[in-house]
Structure formats: structure tokens, C-alpha cells
Coordinates of C-alpha atoms and ligand atoms in Angstrom, one line a residue:
M7 CA -44.0 -35.2 -96.4
T8 CA -43.3 -38.8 -95.1
D9 CA -40.5 -38.4 -94.2
L10 CA -41.2 -36.6 -91.5
A11 CA -40.4 -36.9 -87.8
L12 CA -41.9 -36.4 -84.7
K13 CA -42.7 -36.9 -81.8
H14 CA -43.9 -39.1 -79.4
G15 CA -42.4 -41.7 -81.2
L16 CA -44.9 -41.0 -84.1
Q17 CA -44.2 -41.3 -88.0
F18 CA -46.6 -39.6 -90.2
S19 CA -48.6 -41.6 -91.6
D20 CA -50.3 -42.2 -88.1
L21 CA -52.1 -39.2 -88.9
Y22 CA -54.5 -41.0 -90.8
D23 CA -54.4 -43.8 -89.4
R24 CA -57.3 -44.8 -86.0
G25 CA -55.1 -46.8 -84.3
G26 CA -52.2 -43.9 -84.7
L27 CA -54.2 -41.0 -83.7
I28 CA -55.4 -42.8 -80.6
R29 CA -51.8 -42.6 -79.4
L30 CA -51.6 -38.6 -80.9
D31 CA -54.3 -38.1 -77.8
R32 CA -52.7 -40.7 -75.3
A33 CA -49.9 -37.8 -75.8
F34 CA -52.0 -34.6 -75.7
V35 CA -53.7 -36.1 -72.9
A36 CA -50.4 -36.5 -71.3
H37 CA -48.7 -33.5 -72.7
L38 CA -51.8 -31.8 -70.9
G39 CA -52.0 -33.8 -67.2
A40 CA -47.5 -32.9 -66.6
A41 CA -48.7 -29.0 -68.3
H42 CA -52.1 -28.7 -65.9
A43 CA -54.1 -30.4 -64.3
E44 CA -57.0 -29.3 -63.6
L45 CA -57.9 -28.2 -67.4
H46 CA -56.5 -32.3 -68.2
N47 CA -59.7 -32.6 -65.6
R48 CA -61.9 -30.7 -66.6
L49 CA -61.0 -32.5 -70.4
M50 CA -61.8 -35.7 -68.6
A51 CA -64.6 -34.5 -67.7
G52 CA -66.2 -33.3 -70.9
R53 CA -64.9 -36.1 -73.1
A54 CA -66.6 -38.5 -69.9
D55 CA -70.2 -36.2 -71.1
P56 CA -70.3 -33.7 -73.3
A57 CA -74.2 -33.6 -72.2
A58 CA -73.1 -31.8 -68.8
L59 CA -70.9 -29.1 -70.5
D60 CA -74.0 -25.9 -71.0
R61 CA -72.4 -23.4 -74.2
K62 CA -70.5 -21.5 -72.7
A63 CA -68.8 -24.4 -69.9
E64 CA -67.9 -26.3 -73.8
S65 CA -66.8 -22.3 -75.0
D66 CA -64.3 -21.8 -72.2
L67 CA -63.0 -25.2 -72.3
L68 CA -61.7 -25.2 -75.8
V69 CA -60.8 -21.2 -75.3
D70 CA -58.1 -22.7 -72.4
L71 CA -57.1 -26.0 -74.0
A72 CA -56.4 -23.4 -77.7
P73 CA -52.0 -22.9 -76.4
Y74 CA -52.1 -26.5 -74.7
V75 CA -53.2 -27.5 -78.5
E76 CA -50.9 -24.9 -79.8
D77 CA -47.2 -25.7 -78.0
F78 CA -47.8 -29.9 -78.6
L79 CA -48.5 -29.4 -82.4
G80 CA -45.2 -27.1 -82.4
D81 CA -43.3 -29.7 -80.5
L82 CA -44.9 -32.8 -82.5
F83 CA -43.6 -31.0 -85.6
G84 CA -40.3 -30.5 -84.5
I85 CA -40.9 -25.9 -84.6
G86 CA -41.7 -25.0 -81.4
G87 CA -39.4 -22.4 -81.7
E88 CA -40.7 -20.7 -84.9
V89 CA -44.4 -21.3 -83.1
R90 CA -43.3 -19.4 -80.8
A91 CA -42.1 -16.6 -82.9
L92 CA -45.4 -16.2 -84.5
Q93 CA -46.5 -15.8 -80.8
A94 CA -44.4 -12.8 -80.1
R95 CA -45.1 -11.1 -83.5
H96 CA -48.7 -11.0 -82.4
D97 CA -47.5 -9.9 -78.8
K98 CA -45.5 -6.9 -80.3
L99 CA -48.6 -5.6 -82.0
A100 CA -50.3 -5.4 -78.7
P101 CA -50.3 -1.7 -77.7
L102 CA -52.2 -0.7 -81.0
Y103 CA -55.0 -2.2 -80.1
S104 CA -54.8 -1.4 -76.6
V105 CA -53.9 2.5 -77.0
K106 CA -56.3 2.7 -79.5
R107 CA -59.2 1.7 -78.0
L108 CA -58.5 3.0 -74.2
F109 CA -56.6 6.4 -76.2
V110 CA -57.9 7.5 -79.7
Q111 CA -61.8 6.4 -79.6
R112 CA -62.2 6.5 -75.5
R113 CA -60.6 10.5 -75.5
A114 CA -58.3 12.2 -78.3
V115 CA -61.7 11.6 -80.2
K116 CA -64.4 12.2 -77.6
E117 CA -62.4 14.9 -76.4
I118 CA -60.9 17.0 -78.9
K119 CA -64.4 17.8 -81.3
E120 CA -64.2 17.2 -85.2
D121 CA -63.5 20.8 -86.2
A122 CA -61.4 21.7 -83.9
A123 CA -58.9 18.7 -84.7
A124 CA -58.9 20.3 -88.9
Q125 CA -57.7 23.3 -87.0
L126 CA -54.5 21.6 -86.0
N127 CA -51.7 22.0 -87.3
G128 CA -50.7 18.1 -87.6
H129 CA -47.8 18.2 -89.3
R130 CA -46.0 20.4 -86.3
L131 CA -47.2 18.2 -83.6
A132 CA -46.3 14.8 -85.7
E133 CA -41.9 16.7 -85.9
E134 CA -42.7 17.0 -82.4
L135 CA -43.9 13.4 -81.8
E136 CA -41.1 12.4 -83.7
A137 CA -38.9 13.3 -81.4
Q138 CA -40.7 11.9 -78.4
I139 CA -41.7 8.6 -79.7
G140 CA -38.0 7.7 -81.1
G141 CA -37.9 8.1 -84.8
P142 CA -35.6 6.5 -87.1
P143 CA -32.3 7.9 -88.6
K144 CA -32.6 11.3 -89.9
D145 CA -31.5 10.8 -92.8
L146 CA -34.6 7.3 -93.2
A147 CA -37.7 10.2 -92.6
P148 CA -40.8 7.8 -91.9
D149 CA -42.1 6.1 -94.7
F150 CA -45.8 7.1 -94.2
G151 CA -46.5 5.7 -98.4
S152 CA -46.5 2.4 -97.7
R153 CA -48.5 0.4 -95.3
R154 CA -44.7 -1.3 -93.0
G155 CA -44.1 2.3 -92.4
V156 CA -46.8 3.8 -91.4
L157 CA -47.7 0.4 -89.2
D158 CA -43.9 1.2 -88.0
W159 CA -44.4 4.5 -87.5
E160 CA -47.8 4.1 -85.3
L161 CA -46.3 0.9 -83.2
R162 CA -43.8 3.4 -82.1
Y163 CA -46.6 6.2 -81.3
A164 CA -48.2 3.7 -78.7
E165 CA -45.3 2.1 -77.7
A166 CA -44.7 5.4 -76.2
V167 CA -48.2 6.6 -75.6
G168 CA -49.1 3.3 -73.9
R169 CA -45.2 3.9 -71.4
W170 CA -46.5 7.5 -70.9
L171 CA -49.8 6.4 -69.4
D172 CA -48.3 4.5 -66.9
D173 CA -47.1 7.8 -65.1
E174 CA -49.8 10.0 -66.5
A175 CA -48.9 13.1 -63.9
A176 CA -45.1 13.0 -65.4
H177 CA -47.1 13.2 -68.5
Q178 CA -48.9 15.5 -69.8
Q179 CA -47.1 17.8 -72.1
P180 CA -46.4 14.3 -74.5
I181 CA -50.2 13.2 -73.6
K182 CA -51.7 16.3 -74.9
L183 CA -49.4 15.6 -77.3
A184 CA -51.0 12.6 -78.9
L185 CA -53.8 13.6 -78.0
E186 CA -54.0 16.1 -80.2
Y187 CA -51.8 14.5 -82.9
A188 CA -54.6 11.6 -82.5
A189 CA -57.5 13.8 -82.7
W190 CA -56.0 15.7 -85.9
A191 CA -55.1 11.9 -87.6
T192 CA -58.5 9.8 -87.3
L193 CA -60.4 13.6 -87.8
S194 CA -59.5 15.9 -89.9
R195 CA -59.0 15.1 -93.9
E196 CA -55.1 15.4 -94.0
G197 CA -54.5 13.1 -91.3
Q198 CA -57.2 10.7 -92.9
A199 CA -55.0 10.8 -96.4
R200 CA -51.6 10.8 -94.6
H201 CA -52.6 6.7 -91.9
K202 CA -54.6 5.1 -95.1
R203 CA -52.7 2.5 -95.2
G204 CA -52.6 2.6 -90.9
L205 CA -55.4 1.3 -88.7
L206 CA -54.8 3.0 -85.5
F207 CA -56.8 6.5 -85.9
K208 CA -59.5 5.4 -87.2
V209 CA -62.5 4.8 -85.5
P210 CA -66.2 2.1 -87.2
H211 CA -67.7 4.0 -89.9
R212 CA -72.1 4.6 -89.0
L213 CA -73.3 2.0 -91.5
D214 CA -76.4 3.6 -94.7
M215 CA -77.4 0.3 -95.8
H216 CA -77.8 2.5 -99.2
H217 CA -75.1 3.0 -100.0
L218 CA -72.8 0.4 -98.5
V219 CA -70.3 0.7 -101.2
P220 CA -68.7 4.3 -101.9
V221 CA -69.0 5.3 -104.9
E222 CA -68.5 9.2 -107.4
T223 CA -70.5 10.0 -110.4
I224 CA -69.0 10.6 -113.7
E225 CA -70.3 11.7 -116.6
R226 CA -68.6 9.8 -120.3
E227 CA -70.0 10.9 -123.4
G228 CA -73.1 12.7 -122.9
V229 CA -74.0 9.1 -120.0
T230 CA -74.2 10.4 -116.9
M231 CA -72.4 7.0 -115.0
L232 CA -71.8 6.2 -111.0
R233 CA -67.9 3.6 -110.7
R234 CA -65.4 3.4 -107.0
P235 CA -63.8 5.8 -107.0
E236 CA -60.2 5.5 -109.1
S237 CA -57.8 4.6 -105.5
D238 CA -59.7 2.0 -104.8
W239 CA -59.0 0.1 -107.9
R240 CA -57.4 -3.0 -108.3
A241 CA -56.2 -4.0 -111.8
R242 CA -56.4 -7.0 -113.5
D243 CA -54.7 -9.9 -115.2
G244 CA -56.4 -13.6 -115.7
F245 CA -58.2 -14.8 -112.6
A246 CA -55.9 -14.7 -110.0
L247 CA -57.3 -13.1 -107.1
T248 CA -56.5 -9.3 -107.1
D249 CA -57.0 -9.0 -103.1
A250 CA -54.4 -9.6 -101.3
G251 CA -56.5 -10.4 -98.4
T252 CA -55.2 -8.3 -95.0
D253 CA -52.2 -8.0 -92.4
L254 CA -51.7 -10.1 -89.6
A255 CA -51.9 -6.3 -88.3
G256 CA -55.1 -6.0 -89.9
A257 CA -56.7 -9.0 -88.4
M258 CA -55.2 -8.7 -85.2
D259 CA -57.7 -4.8 -85.8
Q260 CA -60.4 -7.1 -86.7
A261 CA -60.1 -10.1 -83.7
N262 CA -60.0 -6.7 -81.1
Y263 CA -62.5 -4.8 -82.1
C264 CA -64.7 -8.6 -81.6
I265 CA -65.9 -8.2 -77.7
W266 CA -65.8 -12.3 -77.6
C267 CA -69.8 -12.0 -77.9
H268 CA -69.4 -15.4 -76.5
N269 CA -68.9 -14.8 -72.6
Q270 CA -72.3 -13.0 -72.4
Q271 CA -74.2 -16.1 -75.0
K272 CA -74.4 -13.4 -77.6
D273 CA -72.3 -14.2 -80.1
S274 CA -74.9 -12.9 -83.4
C275 CA -72.6 -14.6 -86.4
R276 CA -72.7 -17.6 -84.9
S277 CA -76.3 -17.7 -83.8
G278 CA -77.8 -15.5 -85.5
L279 CA -79.9 -12.5 -84.2
H280 CA -83.2 -13.4 -83.2
E281 CA -87.2 -11.3 -83.1
K282 CA -88.3 -12.1 -79.2
D283 CA -90.5 -14.3 -81.0
G284 CA -87.6 -16.9 -81.8
S285 CA -87.3 -16.6 -85.6
F286 CA -84.9 -14.7 -86.6
R287 CA -84.3 -10.6 -87.2
K288 CA -83.6 -10.2 -91.9
S289 CA -81.5 -6.9 -92.9
V290 CA -83.1 -4.1 -94.7
F291 CA -82.9 -5.8 -97.7
G292 CA -85.3 -9.0 -96.5
V293 CA -81.8 -11.0 -95.7
T294 CA -82.4 -13.2 -92.7
L295 CA -80.1 -12.7 -90.0
A296 CA -79.3 -16.4 -89.2
G297 CA -74.9 -15.6 -88.6
C298 CA -72.6 -19.2 -89.5
P299 CA -74.3 -21.8 -91.4
L300 CA -71.9 -24.1 -90.1
D301 CA -72.2 -23.2 -86.5
E302 CA -68.9 -21.7 -85.3
K303 CA -66.8 -20.6 -82.5
I304 CA -66.8 -17.0 -84.0
S305 CA -65.7 -15.7 -80.9
E306 CA -63.4 -18.4 -79.1
M307 CA -61.6 -17.9 -82.3
N308 CA -60.9 -13.8 -82.4
L309 CA -60.9 -14.3 -78.1
V310 CA -57.2 -17.0 -78.8
K311 CA -56.6 -14.9 -81.6
A312 CA -56.5 -12.0 -80.2
R313 CA -54.2 -13.8 -77.3
G314 CA -52.0 -14.7 -80.1
Y315 CA -52.6 -18.2 -80.9
S316 CA -52.9 -19.0 -84.5
I317 CA -53.2 -22.8 -84.1
G318 CA -55.3 -22.8 -81.6
A319 CA -58.0 -20.3 -83.4
L320 CA -57.7 -22.8 -85.7
A321 CA -58.1 -25.2 -84.1
I322 CA -61.5 -23.9 -82.4
V323 CA -62.7 -23.2 -86.4
A324 CA -61.7 -26.5 -87.5
V325 CA -64.0 -28.3 -85.0
D326 CA -67.2 -27.0 -86.8
N327 CA -64.9 -26.4 -90.0
P328 CA -62.8 -29.2 -90.6
I329 CA -61.7 -28.0 -94.5
C330 CA -61.6 -23.5 -93.8
A331 CA -59.0 -24.4 -95.4
A332 CA -60.8 -24.9 -98.6
T333 CA -62.7 -22.4 -98.3
G334 CA -60.7 -18.5 -97.5
H335 CA -62.4 -15.5 -97.0
R336 CA -65.1 -15.4 -100.3
I337 CA -67.2 -17.8 -99.7
C338 CA -69.9 -16.6 -96.9
N339 CA -70.2 -14.1 -95.1
D340 CA -73.0 -14.8 -92.6
C341 CA -71.9 -14.5 -90.1
M342 CA -70.1 -10.9 -90.2
K343 CA -74.4 -9.9 -92.0
A344 CA -76.0 -11.2 -87.8
C345 CA -72.5 -9.2 -86.1
I346 CA -73.6 -7.8 -82.9
Y347 CA -72.7 -4.5 -84.7
Q348 CA -75.8 -4.1 -87.2
R349 CA -75.2 0.2 -86.6
Q350 CA -72.0 0.8 -87.6
D351 CA -68.9 -1.6 -88.9
P352 CA -69.0 -6.1 -88.5
V353 CA -65.9 -7.7 -86.8
D354 CA -64.5 -8.3 -90.7
I355 CA -64.4 -11.9 -89.7
P356 CA -63.9 -13.9 -92.4
Q357 CA -60.2 -11.7 -93.3
I358 CA -59.6 -12.9 -89.5
E359 CA -60.1 -16.7 -90.5
T360 CA -58.3 -16.5 -93.5
R361 CA -54.5 -14.5 -92.0
T362 CA -55.0 -17.5 -89.2
L363 CA -54.7 -20.0 -92.3
K364 CA -52.9 -18.5 -94.2
D365 CA -50.3 -17.6 -90.2
V366 CA -50.5 -21.8 -89.6
L367 CA -50.0 -22.3 -93.3
G368 CA -47.1 -20.5 -93.3
L369 CA -45.8 -22.3 -90.2
P370 CA -42.7 -25.1 -91.5
W371 CA -44.2 -28.0 -91.6
Ligands
LIG26 S1 -67.8 -11.1 -84.3 FE1 -70.0 -9.6 -84.0 S2 -70.9 -10.7 -83.1 FE2 -69.5 -12.1 -83.0 S3 -68.5 -12.6 -81.1 FE3 -67.5 -10.8 -82.1 S4 -68.5 -8.5 -82.0 FE4 -69.9 -10.6 -80.9

């Protein structure tokens, strides 16, 4: 590690030395000044008088700076190409989230009700769609048994629907087909089973606080008991984690589900939910909904991750939680409990943060 070659005449040991960090900061400020003079001036003004920045202005400054911090660090460590490749992997997934929000959730499941969706012949619709969305070669049937196979199919669907929506009048027939398929895949049991490993045809569930964990009743040797459905079991062997956490597509799904409440200064995941008298609200279980105990800028992290900047998102986390690498997605979920979505699935913030950390650690530093 000590042989790492850094840009700007810096040595690896400089990262552990105050003088080295000052030179590093000067190099960043110069980089920013050359790339975006107005943002550079905002940063300098903020540093000169931090108290003059209100909470929203500070958030906006951090969000705007994030891509420049990411570029600078990629260049500093000589991994700019790999950082851009990681950004491109985020961009490639983008159609999934826009089509999910604007087409599947806002149109398909509203225009076609559950009963009607269950009557549709989803497999025939899929066959018709296959030709229109550019299916794989004939001998390579889509693999709905794997996460990768489902996501490949869903991405092809989303890219095609995105193109058709750009000129809806000229694509009425394929759009009708895609709407019917979306309703079937989202609302019918058969469709849900086919897309179980996917993310495009899923709608947030209404929360039943007294049945948060799905269970089934079984009887064994005369004893009635509750258990998780067998399909949800994870075999344990030793003490290793049995949950690999979500992949990039899953984290981006959650980051795009977030509505980035810091823009309205209502990011309760960070600051908690309040009663009219200013005290913290409590959940039905009496748990205080105080939000992040570290005051992490979660909404800002989610926004920057959704835009494709993993280092930038992690940098925002590190402002308030510099030891994020030592926490991970099990340490706490106070943020989720205080998410603005109180009646439906909350944003799975720990998965976004953990994936962001893993994406950054996965770069070839
Ligand atoms: S995680 Fe929830 S509370 Fe926080 S910004 Fe996103 S939607 Fe809002």
C-alpha cells in the first residue's frame, strides 16, 4: 500500500499527515476552481462563514460538490477509468426506475385492476412482447430463475417502453401490450412468481404493523407453531453472514424510491418525526422515531447515489459517520423507522449505504 502512486506529487503517507492533507485540499480546491468557478466560490464562501449556510444551502453545496470530489479522487488514485465505468453501470440501469415509476406504478396498475390483471394470459403477452423488446437469440430463453436473467429481461422491457413513450402516438399497440403485461406481472400471483427475483414489477406494500414478518402456521407433533415460509429460509453454516445484501440494481431501486426529502427539509430519516409540540413521535410499539443518531445526511446520499456517484455518496455519509466502513447494514435501522413513508414500505436505507460502501471498496484502489 505504501507504494501507491498518487497525483499532485502526493505520497500515500501524506494522507496521514496534516501538512499532506492541507496540500491535498489545495489540489482539490484548484481542481474545482478550474472545473466550476461558481461552485468553487460557494465552497470558499461556506468555509469562510459556515454559520451563513442554512441547512438547505449546506445540503445543496454537498450534493453539487459530490461529482467533483468523485472525479478528483478517481484521478488522485489513477482509477478515473474505473470510476467512470462504475458511473456508467448506474446510468445503464436508469430506464428501470423511470419506467417503474411513470409507467408501471402510475399507469399500468391504475388502468388495469387486480381482477382484470389475473384474467390476462401473461405468458402469451410475454411471447408477443419478446419480439418487440429485442429478445435474446432463439436458443437462449430468458432465465427467470436467476436475478441476472430477470433483470436483463426487465431492462430490455424498460428500454423499449422508454423509446415507445417518446412517440406514444406511433406505438399505441406495443404500449397497450406492455401495459397489460405490467399489470399481470405486478398484480397476478403468476406474474409475481415469474418476477419474484426482479424489481420492475413491484409496488410498495401497505404496512400492517402487527404482521411485519410474513409467517405460516404449521403443526408438528401436535404442536401448532408459526414459521417463515420455506422459500425465505437461509441455511446457516458457522457464523458467516447468510445475507449477501442487495446488488447495485436493488440499491438504486431504493435510492430512486426515496423522494429526497431534504429538498423540503422534511428528511425525517435524519431528523426524526415530530409531534405538533415538537417532541418525537413514537411508533405503535412505543419506539421513539428520532431518525439517525449520527445525523447522517441520508437524503443527500440517496440522491447522489441515484445520480450514479458512489464515491460522492460515501463522502456525504463520511461527513457525519467517518467510520461507516465499520458499521454496515445491520448496525441500526432508526432511519428506516423514521422514514416519511409510515404507511407503506420505508426506503431500505441501510441497503443503499452498504451497497455504496461495497461499490467504493470494490474499486481497484
Ligand atoms: S429515506 Fe425516507 S424520509 Fe429519508 S429522504 Fe428518503 S423518503 Fe424521505
